[in-house]
């Protein structure tokens, strides 16, 4: 065999930052290029995939490229653990094991690598999940930006919990476990030196115990999703589309911290599209909504849980609408996605 | 066993390219910094780790940063599949599922991304393993070099096969499934434009079927290792150390293709420290050596399998020696590791 290096057809057909931002461009890249090549699922993309032959086990992987490496409330090490633990949790699983692959730029101070590794290790211990496999690669100066981390997790699904992005149903209550916008605005504010970082901190934290609190409700928990890249807007749109339902959210019911609102005003961002790393949306049978809300609020990380909307009995399938503060109704679209690179 | 080296605390101590090259510097970085932080195993580092609570399942992860992306015999996509499939195979496992995380530089031509994804998908199909989970991140121009891929694999161990880097025993025969040095010299020659790439191609290929051919020998297969970064020298030293045995290799018995020898001469490299991606070393009970050799040779990828040495009944534990072509005996040391960056 000889090396085949393809020539691009058009100069302008290149990867854009927005392709990685979790919005419409990301979906397009996955749907038209990556998934066909890899024989991806015909069905919806879940936060974690079932392991063939082992229906109780799920697998999830995530690359972390956040910049800066350290920010109020966390760093790339703790984020890499929480992100993957949470993706497993969204399938109703407790984390069984993690693998960690580091790509490090030559010249990174060992003290920073040590700090990141220590934070990653502590986050894993705190979440009760062992790091069982790892890899470290080093590339030359300028070939990477300091450090990238890819974590992969294997999780074991809790008895009775079988949530899926495709299982939301008309009538479901939509619950949100905590305030939105903290992670994205914190990272952006730290990176750009905007000064908000004294008022806010990332919500980065593990959510598997919060999911465990929902376990007694079993099959009444239809869908769980953590609104990371693309924020609450992307998560809700993914659920509406995968479940083919119409979702309606009460804007006033969505908790947005004052500092997040202020930062978003300054940055021209909608808090609903800003990444979170420590909250989840749950679509639950309306009959179990109060009990689910109580269960969420029983945990510190769910203390501010709120019921923010519902799945409409009728309505345009795949669409998310927002009832605004003034009572109007507008479509809450899938974000295009170019606004917040390297947020996780 | 743990490498003893002083913990650095100076401001100017930074990550070096050699920290990622699979030799002594890599071992040092792992032993002194990464593994303590992550509560790594007290025992030896295996190619794949057992999944807690599921002793038939193993997990392995690897980051791929090879440059150039395309080279004779493969590309970063196929390599990412083969590398992880092979790490699983070295624990006696067939691959059950892969996850793939891409980190892509803004501006990468979509045609190149498409070619890499297509090659990755084809390699996975050819190996019979589904890609069940994935992630794509994009970073700005200059923040990564084109594309990095991290693959994680879950494997199911074949009945009776329980090889471990720590299970080599005095008297074992040392088998090598194919010629050494092809992958590393091919990548280096392509990258540096040395012109050898018309004569040689990477040996990148999956080895799980070759391991399946050994399965009937069960517990007589003590250790399997694919000599990737750091080459045959690193693999043998890792085995000698983890198993606390003395290994002796016959230099004349190690197949080194002529083009590899020529390229290594030019580059000032020892073929025994050059990375491979399509061969394995097997430490097997001497009584089963002939049968194992026959089994290896029954497969195309093992057609050139050879018996290259033995574990000495006595001798310095943890040491690898080489009987040279002229009959002298020299220590085959763990490579320091700075010579071949970004070879995989």
XYZ file of C-alpha atoms in Angstrom:
688
model
C 0.000 0.000 0.000
C 1.109 3.554 -0.607
C 0.210 6.692 1.255
C -2.870 8.355 -0.123
C -3.178 11.961 0.894
C -6.453 13.369 -0.386
C -6.597 16.794 -1.970
C -9.452 19.037 -0.853
C -11.999 19.870 -3.548
C -12.609 23.395 -2.368
C -10.261 25.465 -0.368
C -13.052 26.539 1.913
C -14.195 23.064 2.888
C -12.421 22.793 6.164
C -13.235 22.064 9.761
C -14.595 25.124 11.567
C -14.514 25.876 15.259
C -18.300 25.634 15.285
C -18.062 21.999 14.192
C -17.007 21.231 17.743
C -19.391 23.446 19.669
C -22.238 20.991 20.121
C -24.812 22.765 17.949
C -26.165 22.390 14.438
C -22.721 22.381 12.804
C -21.597 19.554 15.073
C -24.715 17.565 14.251
C -24.099 18.161 10.553
C -20.480 17.015 10.741
C -21.511 13.884 12.621
C -24.477 13.087 10.392
C -22.764 13.654 7.056
C -19.185 12.614 7.700
C -18.248 10.867 10.927
C -21.219 8.579 11.609
C -21.566 7.169 8.070
C -17.849 6.327 8.059
C -18.026 4.613 11.430
C -21.359 2.842 10.862
C -22.894 4.920 13.623
C -26.331 4.139 15.007
C -29.411 4.772 12.897
C -31.114 5.815 16.089
C -30.402 8.859 18.224
C -27.039 9.598 19.808
C -27.168 8.831 23.501
C -24.807 10.183 26.145
C -23.514 6.657 26.598
C -23.839 3.541 24.424
C -24.850 0.041 25.419
C -22.001 -2.466 25.334
C -22.913 -5.230 22.861
C -23.642 -8.479 24.656
C -23.699 -6.771 28.052
C -26.978 -4.864 28.281
C -26.268 -3.748 31.841
C -23.043 -1.972 30.823
C -22.723 1.384 29.055
C -19.685 3.143 27.571
C -19.034 6.839 27.025
C -16.024 8.809 25.781
C -15.223 12.518 25.760
C -12.246 14.628 24.793
C -11.484 17.639 26.963
C -9.695 20.633 25.472
C -10.869 23.391 27.805
C -8.831 26.571 27.907
C -7.671 27.803 30.373
C -6.688 24.591 32.168
C -7.650 25.988 35.569
C -10.767 28.023 36.299
C -12.935 28.817 39.326
C -14.699 25.643 40.380
C -12.472 23.186 38.586
C -9.847 22.392 35.999
C -9.415 20.137 32.992
C -8.636 17.174 35.266
C -11.763 17.279 37.419
C -13.859 18.220 34.377
C -12.629 15.157 32.487
C -13.865 12.917 35.301
C -17.178 14.696 35.867
C -18.009 14.895 32.173
C -17.668 11.177 31.639
C -19.210 10.136 34.959
C -22.206 12.304 34.056
C -22.594 10.880 30.568
C -22.769 7.413 32.126
C -25.229 8.651 34.739
C -27.552 9.972 32.004
C -28.107 6.337 31.007
C -28.931 5.449 34.601
C -25.496 4.008 35.283
C -23.066 4.207 38.145
C -19.432 4.549 37.044
C -17.462 1.288 37.203
C -14.130 2.360 35.708
C -12.445 5.149 33.778
C -9.611 5.229 31.292
C -7.573 8.384 30.776
C -5.490 9.341 27.740
C -3.296 12.438 27.967
C -1.883 14.350 25.016
C 0.706 16.761 26.372
C 2.628 19.556 24.699
C 6.386 19.506 25.104
C 7.371 22.241 27.519
C 4.322 22.007 29.775
C 5.611 22.636 33.299
C 5.636 19.378 35.236
C 4.006 21.302 38.085
C 0.933 21.926 35.910
C 0.802 18.326 34.763
C 1.077 17.277 38.386
C -1.747 19.598 39.410
C -4.014 18.333 36.633
C -3.258 14.688 37.419
C -3.840 15.280 41.137
C -7.173 16.939 40.460
C -8.220 14.182 38.095
C -7.268 11.549 40.645
C -9.123 13.329 43.432
C -12.254 13.748 41.312
C -12.194 10.038 40.470
C -11.748 9.054 44.121
C -14.521 11.419 45.183
C -16.804 9.845 42.594
C -15.778 6.389 43.754
C -14.545 5.284 40.334
C -11.090 3.782 39.691
C -8.888 4.851 36.771
C -7.927 1.461 35.387
C -6.190 2.285 32.101
C -4.238 5.178 30.713
C -1.929 6.484 28.049
C 0.358 9.486 27.743
C 1.572 10.979 24.484
C 3.824 13.995 24.091
C 3.845 16.196 20.982
C 6.272 18.983 20.115
C 5.885 22.618 21.090
C 3.087 24.211 19.115
C 1.556 20.852 18.094
C -0.990 20.961 20.943
C -2.126 23.579 23.422
C -0.685 22.427 26.781
C -2.790 19.345 27.537
C -5.801 17.490 26.180
C -7.494 14.684 28.104
C -9.769 11.964 26.781
C -11.673 9.992 29.384
C -13.712 6.913 28.630
C -16.008 5.390 31.181
C -17.750 2.088 31.664
C -20.902 2.193 33.759
C -23.314 -0.319 35.198
C -26.971 0.560 34.857
C -28.973 0.752 38.041
C -31.820 -1.673 38.432
C -34.958 -0.366 36.776
C -33.412 2.810 35.365
C -33.420 2.711 31.570
C -33.566 6.377 30.517
C -33.016 7.227 26.867
C -33.018 10.421 24.843
C -35.728 8.782 22.721
C -38.178 7.951 25.527
C -39.742 11.326 26.382
C -43.541 11.154 26.058
C -46.427 13.593 25.737
C -47.469 14.757 29.185
C -44.003 14.323 30.734
C -42.856 16.899 33.233
C -39.501 18.534 32.461
C -37.294 18.963 35.510
C -33.972 20.786 35.775
C -31.681 19.916 38.688
C -29.926 23.259 39.104
C -29.141 26.721 37.705
C -27.804 27.030 34.164
C -24.899 28.858 32.560
C -22.295 28.699 35.301
C -19.665 26.550 33.613
C -19.567 28.275 30.240
C -19.607 31.816 31.549
C -16.951 30.995 34.146
C -14.550 29.508 31.605
C -15.162 32.275 29.107
C -14.817 34.978 31.727
C -11.567 33.480 33.009
C -10.165 33.081 29.513
C -11.045 36.575 28.399
C -10.155 38.204 31.714
C -13.613 39.713 32.080
C -13.504 39.731 35.856
C -16.711 37.785 36.473
C -14.659 34.903 37.766
C -14.700 36.377 41.246
C -18.508 36.110 41.304
C -19.103 32.781 39.600
C -17.645 29.308 39.498
C -18.169 26.316 37.255
C -20.851 23.892 38.384
C -18.578 20.974 37.406
C -19.497 18.017 39.629
C -20.530 14.387 39.408
C -24.248 13.665 39.031
C -24.383 9.902 39.502
C -25.625 10.153 43.083
C -28.338 12.529 41.963
C -29.411 9.935 39.425
C -29.262 7.284 42.130
C -31.790 9.351 44.080
C -34.163 8.975 41.110
C -33.668 5.216 40.859
C -36.701 4.287 43.028
C -38.892 5.883 40.344
C -37.561 3.393 37.820
C -39.385 3.383 34.517
C -41.134 6.654 35.283
C -37.816 8.392 34.569
C -37.983 8.534 30.786
C -35.045 10.725 29.769
C -31.964 12.192 31.437
C -29.534 14.560 29.726
C -26.806 16.844 31.027
C -26.866 20.100 29.084
C -23.144 20.522 28.325
C -22.006 21.933 24.947
C -24.873 23.875 23.417
C -26.472 24.288 26.837
C -30.063 23.650 27.810
C -31.263 24.634 24.323
C -29.221 21.894 22.638
C -30.183 19.231 25.187
C -33.889 19.974 24.897
C -33.753 20.037 21.109
C -31.923 16.715 21.017
C -34.562 15.156 23.251
C -37.476 16.689 21.320
C -36.027 15.400 18.075
C -35.023 11.924 19.273
C -38.338 11.371 21.066
C -40.361 13.109 18.349
C -42.236 15.259 20.834
C -43.039 18.941 21.364
C -41.383 20.448 24.433
C -42.458 23.668 26.083
C -40.398 25.497 28.699
C -41.417 28.333 31.017
C -38.602 30.868 30.803
C -39.319 32.212 34.297
C -38.938 28.716 35.751
C -35.360 28.261 34.517
C -32.965 29.339 37.258
C -30.302 31.695 35.876
C -27.908 33.106 38.498
C -27.570 36.898 38.462
C -23.853 36.780 37.666
C -24.526 34.470 34.726
C -27.181 36.822 33.404
C -24.815 39.781 33.755
C -21.951 37.962 32.022
C -24.242 36.802 29.229
C -25.520 40.345 28.723
C -21.986 41.588 28.330
C -20.977 38.743 26.035
C -24.134 38.794 23.961
C -24.946 35.205 24.886
C -28.198 33.468 25.703
C -27.763 31.627 29.056
C -29.796 28.776 27.596
C -27.052 27.900 25.109
C -24.163 28.121 27.581
C -22.516 24.879 28.672
C -23.199 23.318 32.087
C -21.233 20.556 33.795
C -23.222 19.942 36.940
C -26.928 19.833 36.214
C -29.319 17.555 34.356
C -32.717 17.697 32.722
C -35.108 14.886 33.517
C -38.250 14.038 31.578
C -40.478 12.119 33.961
C -43.985 10.775 33.955
C -46.230 13.620 35.148
C -47.607 11.365 37.892
C -44.082 11.035 39.334
C -43.021 14.660 38.877
C -43.434 15.781 42.477
C -41.713 12.719 43.836
C -38.849 13.145 41.367
C -38.468 16.800 42.307
C -38.335 15.856 45.991
C -35.728 13.205 45.234
C -33.574 15.693 43.315
C -33.847 18.286 46.077
C -32.786 15.705 48.659
C -29.211 15.989 47.327
C -27.040 19.129 47.618
C -26.384 19.123 43.868
C -30.149 19.123 43.256
C -31.155 21.591 45.969
C -32.314 24.130 43.389
C -34.158 21.630 41.211
C -37.191 23.067 39.457
C -39.988 21.990 37.188
C -39.365 24.053 34.059
C -41.831 22.751 31.516
C -43.635 19.854 29.954
C -44.017 17.746 26.867
C -47.111 19.044 25.077
C -49.875 16.522 24.417
C -49.943 17.831 20.830
C -47.628 20.194 18.972
C -44.917 20.180 16.356
C -42.822 17.090 16.888
C -39.149 17.799 17.446
C -39.747 21.424 18.386
C -38.889 23.233 21.603
C -40.823 26.376 22.495
C -40.234 28.860 25.252
C -42.959 30.794 27.032
C -41.183 34.056 27.693
C -41.395 36.268 30.758
C -43.954 38.468 29.012
C -46.088 35.482 28.081
C -45.131 35.277 24.421
C -44.115 31.981 22.871
C -40.967 31.599 20.769
C -39.108 28.706 19.242
C -35.981 27.743 21.195
C -33.793 26.580 18.355
C -30.773 24.328 18.292
C -27.827 26.726 18.602
C -25.664 26.991 15.516
C -22.736 26.470 17.755
C -19.787 28.723 16.937
C -19.952 30.896 20.002
C -18.080 29.070 22.704
C -15.052 27.090 21.590
C -12.968 25.070 24.051
C -15.435 25.346 26.891
C -14.955 21.702 27.858
C 8.566 -2.491 40.414
C 8.933 1.243 40.770
C 11.587 3.386 39.141
C 13.357 5.444 41.753
C 14.179 8.945 40.686
C 14.211 12.232 42.528
C 10.961 14.139 42.323
C 11.683 17.337 40.438
C 10.536 20.592 41.984
C 12.274 23.248 39.903
C 10.308 25.803 38.001
C 12.053 24.934 34.781
C 11.135 21.267 34.881
C 8.905 20.675 31.928
C 7.534 17.828 29.865
C 10.023 16.592 27.261
C 9.316 14.820 23.998
C 11.028 11.758 25.428
C 8.422 11.545 28.171
C 6.067 10.229 25.532
C 8.372 7.896 23.657
C 7.717 4.726 25.629
C 11.154 4.380 27.186
C 12.742 5.135 30.543
C 11.553 8.744 30.622
C 7.971 7.612 30.052
C 8.245 5.059 32.831
C 9.677 7.727 35.121
C 6.874 10.177 34.384
C 4.269 7.491 35.001
C 5.881 6.139 38.152
C 6.603 9.468 39.800
C 3.761 11.682 38.648
C 0.802 10.164 36.825
C 0.260 6.831 38.570
C 0.532 8.116 42.154
C -2.022 10.832 41.357
C -4.440 8.365 39.777
C -3.970 5.576 42.324
C -2.469 3.408 39.602
C -1.856 -0.282 40.145
C 0.923 -1.396 42.478
C 1.540 -4.199 40.041
C 2.867 -3.974 36.497
C 1.203 -1.971 33.741
C -0.593 -4.314 31.371
C -1.606 -3.529 27.791
C -5.230 -3.724 28.935
C -6.770 -3.646 32.410
C -9.375 -5.940 33.922
C -12.771 -4.311 34.383
C -13.635 -4.444 38.101
C -16.452 -6.893 38.752
C -16.231 -8.344 35.233
C -13.129 -10.547 35.139
C -13.823 -11.607 31.554
C -13.713 -8.011 30.279
C -10.627 -5.873 29.676
C -10.264 -2.181 28.821
C -7.486 -0.364 26.994
C -7.022 3.228 25.840
C -4.484 4.874 23.544
C -3.997 8.328 22.114
C -2.741 8.555 18.535
C -0.767 11.616 17.422
C 1.215 10.157 14.515
C 2.679 12.585 12.004
C 2.212 12.470 9.046
C -1.432 11.387 9.116
C -1.003 9.150 6.064
C 1.950 6.825 5.488
C 2.646 3.674 3.466
C 0.661 0.841 5.010
C -1.803 2.914 6.964
C -2.872 6.189 8.463
C -3.858 7.575 11.847
C -7.386 6.136 11.464
C -6.437 2.510 10.846
C -3.600 2.774 13.351
C -6.000 3.962 16.061
C -8.106 0.832 15.569
C -5.206 -1.616 15.297
C -3.370 -0.186 18.296
C -6.305 -0.634 20.627
C -7.478 -3.960 19.191
C -3.938 -5.245 19.714
C -3.677 -4.022 23.293
C -6.863 -5.960 24.061
C -5.523 -9.008 22.230
C -2.378 -8.977 24.376
C -4.620 -9.843 27.332
C -6.121 -12.727 25.366
C -9.238 -10.776 24.433
C -11.314 -10.367 21.298
C -12.488 -6.794 20.717
C -16.133 -6.213 21.701
C -16.467 -2.473 21.123
C -14.459 0.682 20.507
C -14.992 4.310 21.390
C -13.347 7.054 19.362
C -12.618 10.630 20.448
C -11.354 13.070 17.818
C -9.563 16.336 18.552
C -9.426 18.281 15.318
C -7.608 21.494 14.404
C -9.719 24.222 12.847
C -8.880 24.428 9.159
C -8.280 20.723 8.605
C -9.645 19.959 5.127
C -12.895 18.032 5.442
C -11.531 15.670 2.784
C -8.719 14.632 5.121
C -11.100 14.192 8.033
C -13.324 12.135 5.749
C -10.390 9.963 4.640
C -9.281 9.365 8.222
C -12.821 8.534 9.371
C -13.326 6.193 6.402
C -10.081 4.379 7.147
C -10.934 4.102 10.823
C -14.365 2.739 9.977
C -12.952 0.225 7.523
C -10.313 -0.973 9.975
C -12.987 -1.471 12.624
C -15.250 -3.392 10.217
C -12.313 -5.520 9.079
C -11.508 -6.328 12.696
C -15.168 -7.087 13.353
C -15.515 -4.539 16.132
C -18.232 -1.857 16.272
C -17.516 1.768 17.162
C -20.232 2.371 19.750
C -19.323 5.762 21.212
C -17.545 8.864 20.034
C -16.790 12.509 20.561
C -15.472 15.297 18.361
C -13.792 18.443 19.636
C -12.415 21.271 17.507
C -9.627 23.575 18.658
C -8.356 26.720 16.972
C -5.611 26.877 14.367
C -2.269 26.167 15.964
C -3.788 24.616 19.089
C -3.398 21.069 17.728
C -1.576 19.512 14.789
C -4.356 18.496 12.363
C -5.998 15.584 14.206
C -5.474 13.449 17.272
C -7.490 10.294 17.929
C -8.036 8.481 21.196
C -9.516 5.009 20.950
C -10.657 2.989 23.913
C -11.566 -0.654 23.575
C -13.471 -3.184 25.608
C -12.492 -6.794 25.017
C -13.757 -10.169 26.111
C -11.107 -12.655 27.140
C -11.001 -15.933 25.305
C -11.610 -19.044 27.315
C -8.417 -20.265 28.938
C -6.220 -17.404 27.750
C -4.990 -15.354 30.719
C -1.662 -13.896 29.576
C -0.036 -11.215 31.702
C 3.176 -9.241 31.511
C 3.979 -10.635 34.971
C 3.606 -14.352 34.122
C 6.793 -15.125 32.169
C 8.701 -17.997 33.822
C 12.204 -19.432 33.730
C 12.474 -21.845 30.816
C 9.865 -20.063 28.680
C 10.477 -19.835 24.955
C 10.338 -16.322 23.500
C 8.517 -16.152 20.172
C 8.186 -13.182 17.823
C 5.356 -13.214 15.288
C 6.980 -11.146 12.536
C 9.778 -8.820 11.448
C 10.561 -5.737 13.523
C 11.079 -2.077 12.761
C 8.689 -1.560 9.846
C 6.225 0.864 11.405
C 8.674 3.260 12.996
C 11.074 3.450 10.075
C 8.187 3.912 7.624
C 6.650 6.811 9.546
C 10.009 8.437 10.157
C 11.092 8.012 6.557
C 7.801 9.467 5.279
C 7.952 12.380 7.698
C 11.556 13.248 6.941
C 11.280 12.584 3.210
C 14.108 10.056 3.308
C 12.797 8.051 0.382
C 12.666 4.664 2.078
C 8.885 4.794 1.943
C 8.911 3.226 -1.507
C 10.597 0.126 -0.081
C 8.820 -0.294 3.212
C 5.371 -0.033 4.696
C 4.041 -0.013 8.223
C 3.101 -3.426 9.613
C -0.043 -1.878 11.175
C -2.671 -4.634 11.405
C -4.951 -6.298 13.921
C -3.503 -9.217 15.870
C -6.568 -10.603 17.619
C -6.963 -13.489 15.169
C -3.313 -14.376 15.657
C -3.965 -14.521 19.389
C -7.068 -16.634 18.720
C -4.798 -19.132 16.967
C -2.888 -19.464 20.253
C -6.031 -19.963 22.334
C -5.962 -23.797 22.233
C -2.671 -23.615 24.154
C -4.468 -21.860 27.005
C -2.435 -21.478 30.159
C 0.788 -22.398 28.386
C 0.716 -18.915 26.849
C 2.204 -16.928 29.709
C 2.796 -13.460 28.275
C 1.814 -11.542 25.141
C 3.036 -8.031 24.322
C 3.021 -5.978 21.129
C 6.285 -4.083 20.863
C 5.004 -0.619 19.935
C 6.683 2.521 21.344
C 10.190 1.643 22.466
C 10.174 -1.399 20.173
C 11.179 -4.949 21.023
C 13.731 -3.705 23.544
C 11.097 -1.908 25.631
C 8.607 -4.792 25.461
C 11.192 -7.359 26.573
C 12.460 -5.142 29.380
C 8.907 -4.545 30.624
C 8.261 -8.286 30.678
C 11.608 -9.112 32.321
C 10.950 -6.516 35.010
C 7.287 -7.328 35.635
C 7.921 -11.087 35.721
C 11.244 -10.724 37.548
C 13.059 -12.993 35.114
C 16.221 -12.913 32.977
C 15.515 -12.889 29.247
C 18.071 -13.781 26.592
C 17.580 -13.096 22.892
C 19.570 -14.398 19.923
C 20.242 -11.372 17.734
C 20.476 -13.491 14.591
C 17.027 -14.936 15.236
C 15.271 -11.556 15.206
C 13.966 -10.896 11.686
C 14.955 -7.385 10.545
C 13.961 -6.559 6.942
C 16.803 -5.246 4.776
C 15.101 -1.898 4.171
C 14.606 -1.455 7.911
C 18.260 -2.185 8.556
C 19.283 0.306 5.852
C 16.980 3.017 7.180
C 18.160 2.429 10.740
C 21.783 2.642 9.628
C 21.103 6.004 8.033
C 19.112 7.288 10.988
C 21.472 5.955 13.637
C 18.717 3.826 15.168
C 18.712 0.341 16.613
C 15.905 -1.656 14.907
C 15.173 -3.225 18.287
C 13.928 0.080 19.713
C 11.804 1.053 16.706
C 8.000 0.876 17.072
C 5.961 -1.957 15.552
C 2.198 -2.098 15.068
C 1.652 -5.583 13.696
C 3.710 -8.125 15.590
C 3.754 -9.597 19.071
C 6.129 -11.335 21.417
C 4.859 -14.431 23.178
C 6.430 -16.062 26.201
C 5.238 -19.663 26.190
C 5.947 -22.798 28.144
C 8.933 -24.448 26.449
C 6.936 -27.661 26.037
C 4.411 -25.771 23.907
C 6.891 -23.686 21.924
C 6.773 -25.706 18.705
C 3.000 -25.917 18.726
C 2.717 -22.181 19.403
C 5.107 -21.409 16.561
C 3.047 -23.573 14.212
C -0.122 -21.832 15.333
C 1.396 -18.388 14.712
C 2.664 -19.407 11.284
C -0.786 -20.699 10.343
C -1.918 -17.084 9.973
C -0.645 -14.670 7.293
C 0.293 -12.095 9.931
C 2.402 -14.714 11.692
C 3.959 -16.332 8.625
C 7.433 -15.150 9.617
C 7.120 -16.087 13.268
C 10.387 -17.118 14.893
C 11.724 -18.383 18.181
C 14.086 -15.618 19.237
C 15.176 -16.512 22.744
C 14.325 -17.857 26.141
C 13.907 -17.031 29.767
C 17.086 -18.133 31.488
C 16.722 -20.633 34.341
C 19.012 -18.378 36.378
C 20.368 -14.893 35.745
C 19.846 -11.311 36.793
C 16.139 -10.787 37.351
C 14.654 -8.001 35.273
C 17.510 -8.000 32.778
C 17.427 -8.612 29.033
C 20.584 -9.762 27.313
C 21.354 -10.154 23.641
C 23.667 -12.760 22.173
C 25.137 -10.835 19.291
C 25.960 -12.090 15.810
C 29.594 -12.572 16.827
C 28.638 -14.552 19.918
C 29.213 -11.828 22.490
C 26.606 -11.054 25.123
C 25.397 -7.516 25.836
C 22.653 -5.981 27.932
C 19.661 -4.874 25.877
C 18.587 -1.893 27.920
C 15.300 -0.083 28.154
C 15.595 2.713 25.584
C 15.770 6.185 27.073
C 13.120 7.143 24.612
C 13.682 10.514 23.001
C 14.448 9.280 19.519
C 11.105 8.789 17.818
C 8.381 11.260 18.696
C 4.894 10.993 17.209
C 5.393 7.572 15.718
C 1.932 6.407 16.811
